[in-house]
XYZ file of C-alpha atoms in Angstrom:
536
model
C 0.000 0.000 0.000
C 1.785 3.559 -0.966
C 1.480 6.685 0.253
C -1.405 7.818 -1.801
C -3.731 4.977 -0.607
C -2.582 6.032 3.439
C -3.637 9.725 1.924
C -6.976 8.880 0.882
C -7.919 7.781 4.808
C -7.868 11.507 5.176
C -9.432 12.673 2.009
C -12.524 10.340 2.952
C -13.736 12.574 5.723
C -14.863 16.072 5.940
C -13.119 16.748 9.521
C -9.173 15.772 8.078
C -8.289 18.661 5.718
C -4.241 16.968 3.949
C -2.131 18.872 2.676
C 1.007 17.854 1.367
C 2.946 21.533 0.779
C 6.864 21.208 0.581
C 8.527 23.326 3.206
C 11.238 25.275 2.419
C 13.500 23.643 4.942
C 17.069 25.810 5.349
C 19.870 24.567 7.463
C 20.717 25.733 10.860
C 22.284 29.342 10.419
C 25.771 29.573 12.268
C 25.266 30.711 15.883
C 27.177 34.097 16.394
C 30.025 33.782 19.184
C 31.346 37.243 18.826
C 32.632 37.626 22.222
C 34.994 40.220 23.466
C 37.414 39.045 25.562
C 38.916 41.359 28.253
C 41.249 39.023 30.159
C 44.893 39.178 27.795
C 46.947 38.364 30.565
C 46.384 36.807 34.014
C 44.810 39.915 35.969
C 43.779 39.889 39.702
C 39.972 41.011 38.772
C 39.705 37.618 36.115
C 37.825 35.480 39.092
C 35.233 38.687 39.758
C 34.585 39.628 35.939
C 33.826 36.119 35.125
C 31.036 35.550 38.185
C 29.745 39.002 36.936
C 29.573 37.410 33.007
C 27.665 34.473 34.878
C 25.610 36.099 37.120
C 24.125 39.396 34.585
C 23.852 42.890 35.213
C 22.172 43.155 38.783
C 26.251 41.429 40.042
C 25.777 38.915 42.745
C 22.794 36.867 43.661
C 21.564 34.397 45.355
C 20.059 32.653 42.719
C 21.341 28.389 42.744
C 22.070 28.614 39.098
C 24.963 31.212 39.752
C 28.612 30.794 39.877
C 30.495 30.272 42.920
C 33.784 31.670 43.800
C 36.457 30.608 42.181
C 38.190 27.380 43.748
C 41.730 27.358 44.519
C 43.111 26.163 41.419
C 46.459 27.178 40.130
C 46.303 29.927 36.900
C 48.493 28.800 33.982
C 51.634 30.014 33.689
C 54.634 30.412 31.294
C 56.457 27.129 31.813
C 52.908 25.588 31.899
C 52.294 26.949 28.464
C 55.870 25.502 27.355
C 54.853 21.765 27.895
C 51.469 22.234 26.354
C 53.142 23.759 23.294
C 55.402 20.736 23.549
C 53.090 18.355 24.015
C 50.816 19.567 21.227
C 52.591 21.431 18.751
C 50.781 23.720 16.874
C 47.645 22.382 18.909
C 47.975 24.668 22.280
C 46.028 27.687 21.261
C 46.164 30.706 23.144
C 45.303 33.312 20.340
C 42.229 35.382 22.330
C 40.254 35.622 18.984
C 40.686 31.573 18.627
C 40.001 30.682 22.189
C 36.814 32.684 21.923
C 33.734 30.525 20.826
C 35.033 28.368 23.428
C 34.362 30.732 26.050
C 30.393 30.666 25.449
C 28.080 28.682 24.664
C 25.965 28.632 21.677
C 22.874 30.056 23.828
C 25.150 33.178 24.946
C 23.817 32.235 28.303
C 27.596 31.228 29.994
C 30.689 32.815 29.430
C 34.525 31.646 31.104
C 37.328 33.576 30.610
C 39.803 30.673 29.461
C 43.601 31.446 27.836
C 44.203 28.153 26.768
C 42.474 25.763 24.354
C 44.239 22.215 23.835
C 43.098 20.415 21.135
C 44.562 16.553 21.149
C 43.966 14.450 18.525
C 44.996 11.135 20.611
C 43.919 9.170 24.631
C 47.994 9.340 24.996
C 47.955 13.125 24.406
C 44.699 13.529 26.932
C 46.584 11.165 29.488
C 49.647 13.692 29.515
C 47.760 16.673 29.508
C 45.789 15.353 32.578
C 48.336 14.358 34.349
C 50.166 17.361 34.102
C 47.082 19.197 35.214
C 46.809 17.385 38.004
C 50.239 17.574 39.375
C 49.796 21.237 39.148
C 46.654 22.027 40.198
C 45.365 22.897 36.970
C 41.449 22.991 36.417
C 40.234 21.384 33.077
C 36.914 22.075 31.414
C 36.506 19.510 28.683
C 34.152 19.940 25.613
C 33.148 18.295 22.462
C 30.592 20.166 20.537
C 29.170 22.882 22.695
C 26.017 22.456 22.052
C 24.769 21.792 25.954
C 21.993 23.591 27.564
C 22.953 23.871 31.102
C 26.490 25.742 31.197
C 28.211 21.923 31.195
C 30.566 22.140 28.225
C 32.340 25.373 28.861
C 34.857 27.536 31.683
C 33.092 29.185 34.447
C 36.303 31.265 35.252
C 39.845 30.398 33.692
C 39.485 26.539 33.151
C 41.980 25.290 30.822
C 39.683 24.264 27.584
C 40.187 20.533 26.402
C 38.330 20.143 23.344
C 37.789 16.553 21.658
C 37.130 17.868 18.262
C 40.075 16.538 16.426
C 39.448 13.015 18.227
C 37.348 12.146 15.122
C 38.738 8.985 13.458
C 36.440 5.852 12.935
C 37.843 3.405 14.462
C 36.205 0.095 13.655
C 33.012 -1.091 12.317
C 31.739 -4.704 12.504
C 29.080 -5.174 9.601
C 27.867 -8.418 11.321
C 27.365 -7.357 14.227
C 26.608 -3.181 14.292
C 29.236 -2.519 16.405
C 30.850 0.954 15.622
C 34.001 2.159 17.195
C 35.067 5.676 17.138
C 36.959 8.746 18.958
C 34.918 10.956 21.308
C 35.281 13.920 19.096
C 33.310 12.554 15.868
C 29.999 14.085 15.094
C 26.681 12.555 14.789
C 26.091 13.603 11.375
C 28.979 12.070 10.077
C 28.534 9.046 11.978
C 25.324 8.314 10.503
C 26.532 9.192 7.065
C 29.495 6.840 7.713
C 27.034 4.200 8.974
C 24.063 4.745 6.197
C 26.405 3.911 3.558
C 26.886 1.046 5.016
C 22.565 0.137 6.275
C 22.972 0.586 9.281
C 21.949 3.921 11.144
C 23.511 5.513 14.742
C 20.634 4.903 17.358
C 20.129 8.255 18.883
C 19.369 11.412 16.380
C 19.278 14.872 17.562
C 18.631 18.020 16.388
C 22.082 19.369 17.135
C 23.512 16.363 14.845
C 25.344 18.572 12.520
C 27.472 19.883 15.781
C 27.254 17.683 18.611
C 30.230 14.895 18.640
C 29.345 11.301 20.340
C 31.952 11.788 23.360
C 29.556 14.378 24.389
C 26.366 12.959 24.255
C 27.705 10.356 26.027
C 28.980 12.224 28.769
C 25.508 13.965 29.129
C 23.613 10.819 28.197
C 21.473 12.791 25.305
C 18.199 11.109 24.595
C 17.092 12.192 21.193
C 14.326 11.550 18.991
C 14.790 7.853 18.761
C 14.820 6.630 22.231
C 11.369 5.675 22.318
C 12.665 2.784 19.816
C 16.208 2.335 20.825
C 16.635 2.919 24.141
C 19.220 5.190 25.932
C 22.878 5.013 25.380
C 23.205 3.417 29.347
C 22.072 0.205 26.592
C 23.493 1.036 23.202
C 26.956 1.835 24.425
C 28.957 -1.334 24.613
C 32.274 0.339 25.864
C 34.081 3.610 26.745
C 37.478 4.293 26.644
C 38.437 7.097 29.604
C 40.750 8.984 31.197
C 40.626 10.010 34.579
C 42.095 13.031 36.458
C 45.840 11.651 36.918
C 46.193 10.724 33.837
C 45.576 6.941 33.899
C 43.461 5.460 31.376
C 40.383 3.327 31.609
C 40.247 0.848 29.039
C 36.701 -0.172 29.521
C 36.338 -0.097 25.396
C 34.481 -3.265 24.880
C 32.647 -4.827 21.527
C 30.695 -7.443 23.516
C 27.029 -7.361 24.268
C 26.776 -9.452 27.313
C 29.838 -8.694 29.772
C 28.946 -9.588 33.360
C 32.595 -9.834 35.015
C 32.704 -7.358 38.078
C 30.943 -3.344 38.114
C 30.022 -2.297 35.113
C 32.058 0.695 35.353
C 31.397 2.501 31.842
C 28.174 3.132 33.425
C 29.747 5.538 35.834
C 30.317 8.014 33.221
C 27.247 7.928 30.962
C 25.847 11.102 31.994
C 28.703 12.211 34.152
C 28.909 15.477 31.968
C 33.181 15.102 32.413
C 33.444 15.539 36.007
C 34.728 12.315 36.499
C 36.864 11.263 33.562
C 37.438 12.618 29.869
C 36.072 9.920 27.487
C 38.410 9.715 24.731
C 36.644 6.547 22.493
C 33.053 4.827 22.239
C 31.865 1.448 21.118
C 28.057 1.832 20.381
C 25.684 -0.914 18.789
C 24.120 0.267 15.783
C 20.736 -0.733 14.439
C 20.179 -2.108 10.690
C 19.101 0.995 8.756
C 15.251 0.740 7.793
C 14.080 -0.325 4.081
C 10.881 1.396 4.775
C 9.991 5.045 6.891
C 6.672 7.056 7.029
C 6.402 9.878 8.698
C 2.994 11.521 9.634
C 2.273 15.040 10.706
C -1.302 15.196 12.776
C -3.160 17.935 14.786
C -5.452 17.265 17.953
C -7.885 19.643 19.323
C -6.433 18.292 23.346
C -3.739 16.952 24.684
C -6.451 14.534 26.240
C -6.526 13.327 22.534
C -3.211 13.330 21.983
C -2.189 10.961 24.702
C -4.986 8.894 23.454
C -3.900 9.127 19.967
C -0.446 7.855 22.247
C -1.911 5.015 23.258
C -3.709 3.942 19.890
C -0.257 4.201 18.300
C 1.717 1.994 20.285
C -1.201 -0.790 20.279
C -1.405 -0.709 16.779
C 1.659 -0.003 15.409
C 3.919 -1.762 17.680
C 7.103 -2.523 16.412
C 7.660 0.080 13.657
C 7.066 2.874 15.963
C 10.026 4.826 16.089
C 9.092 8.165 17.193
C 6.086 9.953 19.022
C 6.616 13.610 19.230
C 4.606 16.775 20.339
C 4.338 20.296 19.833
C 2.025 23.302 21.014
C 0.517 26.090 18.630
C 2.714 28.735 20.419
C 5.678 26.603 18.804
C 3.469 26.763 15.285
C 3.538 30.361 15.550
C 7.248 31.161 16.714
C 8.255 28.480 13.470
C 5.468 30.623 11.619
C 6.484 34.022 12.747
C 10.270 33.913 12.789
C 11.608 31.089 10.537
C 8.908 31.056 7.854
C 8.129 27.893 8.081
C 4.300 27.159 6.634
C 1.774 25.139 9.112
C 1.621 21.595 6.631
C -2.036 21.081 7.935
C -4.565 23.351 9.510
C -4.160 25.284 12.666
C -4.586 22.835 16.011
C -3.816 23.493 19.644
C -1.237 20.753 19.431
C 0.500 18.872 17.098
C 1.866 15.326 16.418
C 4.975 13.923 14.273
C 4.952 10.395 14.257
C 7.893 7.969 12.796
C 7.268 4.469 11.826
C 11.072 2.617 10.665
C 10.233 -1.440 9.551
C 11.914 -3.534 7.085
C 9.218 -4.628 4.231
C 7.273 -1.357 3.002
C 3.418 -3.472 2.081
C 3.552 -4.886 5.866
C 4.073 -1.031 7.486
C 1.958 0.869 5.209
C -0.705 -1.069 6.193
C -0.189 -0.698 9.659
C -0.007 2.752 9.198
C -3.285 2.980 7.100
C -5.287 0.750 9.906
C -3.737 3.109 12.689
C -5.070 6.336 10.443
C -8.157 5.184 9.754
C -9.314 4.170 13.112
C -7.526 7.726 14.489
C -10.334 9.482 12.234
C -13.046 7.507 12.812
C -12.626 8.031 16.533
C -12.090 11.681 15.937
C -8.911 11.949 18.088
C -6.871 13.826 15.262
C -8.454 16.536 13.080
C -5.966 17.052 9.952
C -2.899 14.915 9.226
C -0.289 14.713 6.161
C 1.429 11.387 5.829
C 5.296 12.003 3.679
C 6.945 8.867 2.268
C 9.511 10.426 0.624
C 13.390 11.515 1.938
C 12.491 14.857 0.812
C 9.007 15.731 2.309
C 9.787 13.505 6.193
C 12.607 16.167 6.281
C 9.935 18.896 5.784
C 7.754 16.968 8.689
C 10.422 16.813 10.891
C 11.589 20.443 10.138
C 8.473 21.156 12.327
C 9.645 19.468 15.421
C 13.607 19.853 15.398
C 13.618 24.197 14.631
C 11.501 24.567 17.404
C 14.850 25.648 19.323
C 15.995 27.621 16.701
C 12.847 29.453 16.012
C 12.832 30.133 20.093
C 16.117 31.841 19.525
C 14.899 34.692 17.622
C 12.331 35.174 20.489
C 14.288 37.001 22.631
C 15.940 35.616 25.766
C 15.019 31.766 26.424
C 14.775 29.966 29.696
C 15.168 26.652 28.656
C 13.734 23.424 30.900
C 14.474 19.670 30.407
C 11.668 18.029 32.495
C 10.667 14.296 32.261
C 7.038 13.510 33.898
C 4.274 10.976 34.221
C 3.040 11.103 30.739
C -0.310 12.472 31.736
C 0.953 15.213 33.482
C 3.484 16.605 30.535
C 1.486 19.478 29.698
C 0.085 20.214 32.856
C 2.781 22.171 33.537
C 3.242 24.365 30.926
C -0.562 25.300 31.549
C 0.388 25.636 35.205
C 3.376 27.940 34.299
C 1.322 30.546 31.421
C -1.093 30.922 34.606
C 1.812 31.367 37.239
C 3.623 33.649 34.978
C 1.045 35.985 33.307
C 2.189 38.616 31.136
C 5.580 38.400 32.376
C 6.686 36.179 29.646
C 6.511 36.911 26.338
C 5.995 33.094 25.184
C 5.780 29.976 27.035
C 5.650 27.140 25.087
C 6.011 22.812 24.906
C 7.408 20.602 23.017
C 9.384 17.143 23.329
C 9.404 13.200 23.875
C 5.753 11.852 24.695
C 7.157 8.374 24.294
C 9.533 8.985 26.805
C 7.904 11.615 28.975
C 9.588 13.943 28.114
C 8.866 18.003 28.336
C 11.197 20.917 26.844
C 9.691 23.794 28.314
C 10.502 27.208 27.136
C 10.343 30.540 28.476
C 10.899 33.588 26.362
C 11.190 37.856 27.529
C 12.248 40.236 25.745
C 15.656 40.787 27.760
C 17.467 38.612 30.025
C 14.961 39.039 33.281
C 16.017 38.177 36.797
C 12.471 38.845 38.234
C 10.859 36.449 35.717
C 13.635 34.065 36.438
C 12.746 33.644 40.080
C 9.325 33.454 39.170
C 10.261 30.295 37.258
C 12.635 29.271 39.491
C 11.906 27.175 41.965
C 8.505 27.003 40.963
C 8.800 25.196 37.990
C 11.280 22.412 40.380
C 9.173 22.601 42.815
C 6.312 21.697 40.686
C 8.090 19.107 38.856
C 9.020 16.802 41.935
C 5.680 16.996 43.358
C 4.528 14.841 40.592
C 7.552 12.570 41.184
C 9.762 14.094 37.791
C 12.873 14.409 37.045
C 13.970 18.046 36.820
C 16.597 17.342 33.794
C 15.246 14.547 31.482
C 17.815 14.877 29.142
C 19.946 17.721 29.297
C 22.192 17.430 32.401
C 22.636 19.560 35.557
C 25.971 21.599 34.317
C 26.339 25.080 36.061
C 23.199 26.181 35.512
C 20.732 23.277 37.609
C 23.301 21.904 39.980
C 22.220 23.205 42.996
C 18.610 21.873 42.054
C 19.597 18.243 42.263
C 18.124 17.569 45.554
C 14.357 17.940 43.642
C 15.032 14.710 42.001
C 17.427 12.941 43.936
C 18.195 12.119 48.174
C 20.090 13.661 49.914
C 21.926 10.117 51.007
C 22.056 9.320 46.905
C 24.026 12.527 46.173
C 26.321 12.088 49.193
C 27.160 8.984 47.348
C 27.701 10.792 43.848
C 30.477 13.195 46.401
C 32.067 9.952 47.443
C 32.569 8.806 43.980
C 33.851 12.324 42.163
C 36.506 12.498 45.264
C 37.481 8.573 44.802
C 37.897 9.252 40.894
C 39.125 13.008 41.039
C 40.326 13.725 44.469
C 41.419 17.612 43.383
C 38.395 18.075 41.998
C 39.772 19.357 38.980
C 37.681 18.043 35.526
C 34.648 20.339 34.756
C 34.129 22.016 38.279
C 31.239 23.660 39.615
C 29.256 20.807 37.354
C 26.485 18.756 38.285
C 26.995 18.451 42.204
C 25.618 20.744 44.224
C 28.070 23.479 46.007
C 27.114 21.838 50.042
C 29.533 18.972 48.544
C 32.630 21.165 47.679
């Protein structure tokens, strides 16, 4: 059955308006790091600039998301400089105008004042550069792509800048089994080129694919827009190769799927967001790449509907289900408004995008035509589009993944990474328009419903301290009545650190203190990351 059978489920009733309009779909434009840098040399006021950069105009607060003081780390010097030149020749940058984009990240919402920016391209490099570190005192902020949400991947003050972007060799891949090796610093995009060439496909996607590198998501444990089929990467990953503050190095970089000698101790750093070893190389099990994908585009009048259009789904599609994602109409309009992107179907308070992946193209159509048909005849959706081909799923999915860049050109975004009880997902974002008024410009949702997951976003015209503590702790406060996690996906980083007692004990973090001073006993990868400041 082809596309233009699954079509005419729609065109049968009066209530499902199709359309099948091409999107102009644009890449991501590049995200402006202009950043002036006022720290040449090593000046006494470096430590009080840099917790003003974090901290906005009003200066100090007592906000948890702020930066605390500076730890007493040693600042690099000359002869420091010397053996990183040595060590990495032509690789140690310290060129302000280089060092930079490094500095911020791509939200403009964290800023370090970093000199140096070391840029190995091998584990043995990382090992000496950590162990030097160490033996000095040195603090390290390690990064891949830069493309976290939290303040996670770069320098809260003058952290020494290890980037993994020139770790990007391939290292192995095993056609029988899926198994792909690789260096921290490759990006997603290229893996799953690499891997499509050869039918098979990575098994998380993301919408920062084109930046993000796999060292990364591992180290923040990224979910993505497959995870509902594939799982997380605490299952896909196989093995990690990592190095830990001194310098030693973890070979934990194993190709086997069932491994049950001793702790599993790659699991450590999945989601560990670098602060307690620098993972330098990844073995990940790769699914077959899919003969046959449909994508469908629906609207729903509630999200009552839409969680029953949820449940339908997974009954009757079952196994090709690969993706069940959500939208609001205030994320129609900001795609609308500032990215030009046309509605496909007719205006609905929310939005579906569903992904179905199989192997014989007769078998899922139908599936897909059964699950249609009985969606319309039990009037839970109210206009659809189904796209079949490469071309028009990438217009589909256009609508889902530029949410976050359409939010950009909003004005300032607070940005929240909440997974919830499916049922109560969009509670909150009702809860916050109420609790917040006309304070915000926008508030919108968006995200994961297989998963439970909510990306909350609120916009204002400037950066807004006042509308920040409205949010804040509300919006935590809200989420762990309802037994949530207040960072689904994203991490804790700089900016939610302090929060982590919402989500987890008390005796359960004390635990998390035990193991960053077993593994890095200076406390010198990424601090001022993920644990909260009562453990420091």
């Amino acid at each position: 059955m082809n596309a233009y059978v699954m079509l005419g489920v729609f065109q049968t009733s009066q209530k499902l308006r199709t359309s099948l309009r091409l999107l102009s779909r644009a890449g991501l434009p590049p995200v402006d790091l202009q950043v002036q840098l006022l720290l040449r040399g090593r000046s006494p006021l470096s430590a009080t600039f840099s917790r003003k950069l974090h901290l906005g105009p009003d200066g100090p607060a007592s906000s948890p998301a702020a930066a605390p003081r500076r730890l007493p780390f040693s600042r690099v010097t000359v002869e420091d400089l010397t053996f990183f030149r040595k060590t990495l020749p032509g690789r140690a940058i310290t060129d302000p105008d280089l060092v930079q984009s490094s500095n911020e990240d791509w939200l403009k919402s964290v800023r370090g004042s970093s000199e140096v920016l070391l840029r190995p391209q091998t584990t043995q490099e990382v090992s000496q550069i950590l162990s030097y570190c160490h033996s000095r005192n040195l603090a390290v902020n390690p990064q891949g792509g830069n493309t976290g949400l939290v303040g996670g991947s770069v320098p809260v003050y003058d952290e020494i800048i290890l980037s993994t972007s020139l770790m990007n060799s391939i290292l192995s891949f095993d056609k029988i089994s899926g198994i792909l090796t690789c260096q921290a610093g490759c990006v997603l995009e290229n893996l799953s080129l690499y891997l499509e060439e050869r039918d098979y496909i990575m098994p998380l996607d993301l919408g920062a694919k084109g930046s993000c590198q796999i060292g990364g998501n591992v180290a923040t444990n990224a979910g993505g827009l497959r995870l509902l089929r594939y799982g997380s990467l605490h299952g896909t990953v196989l093995g990690l190769e990592v190095v830990l503050a001194d310098g030693q190095v973890l070979d934990c970089l194993s190709t086997l799927r069932k491994d049950n000698t001793g702790y599993d101790l790659k699991q450590l750093f999945i989601g560990s967001e670098g602060t307690l070893g620098v993972i330098t190389a990844v073995s990940i099990l790769c699914p077959r790449k899919p003969k046959s994908v449909n994508v469908v585009f629906l609207g729903c009048e509630t999200f009552d509907q839409l969680l029953k259009t949820f449940q339908l789904c997974k009954g009757m599609l079952g196994e090709i289900l690969s993706a069940f994602e959500f939208l609001d109409s205030e994320c129609m309009r900001l795609l609308n408004t500032h990215l030009k992107l046309a509605n496909p179907i007719s205006d609905c308070p929310f939005y579906i995008v569903i992904e179905t992946s199989g192997s014989d193209s007769d078998h899922d159509s139908q599936k897909l035509h059964n699950f249609l048909e009985e969606a319309m005849t039990s009037l839970l959706v109210t206009d659809g589009t189904v796209a079949t081909e490469e071309s028009k799923i990438k217009t589909l999915w256009s609508m889902r993944e530029r949410v976050t860049e359409a939010l950009t050109h909003d004005g300032f975004t607070y940005k929240y990474d909440i997974s919830l009880p499916v049922e109560r997902i969009y509670q909150l974002v009702t809860d916050m328009r109420e609790h917040l008024g006309k304070r915000a410009r926008s508030v919108v949702g968006y995200g994961h419903v297989g998963d439970g997951n909510l990306h909350l976003n609120v916009t204002s015209p400037a950066k807004d301290p006042a509308l920040l503590a409205s949010i804040e702790p509300f919006i935590y406060e809200w989420t762990a009545k309802f037994q949530g996690s207040i960072s689904a996906e994203h991490g804790l980083g700089l900016k939610k650190r302090n929060y982590i007692y919402y989500s987890k004990s008390r005796p359960a973090v004390a635990v998390m203190g035990k193991m960053k001073t077993l593994l890095d006993p200076k406390g010198i990868l990424n601090p001022y990351k993920t644990l909260p400041d009562d453990l420091k």
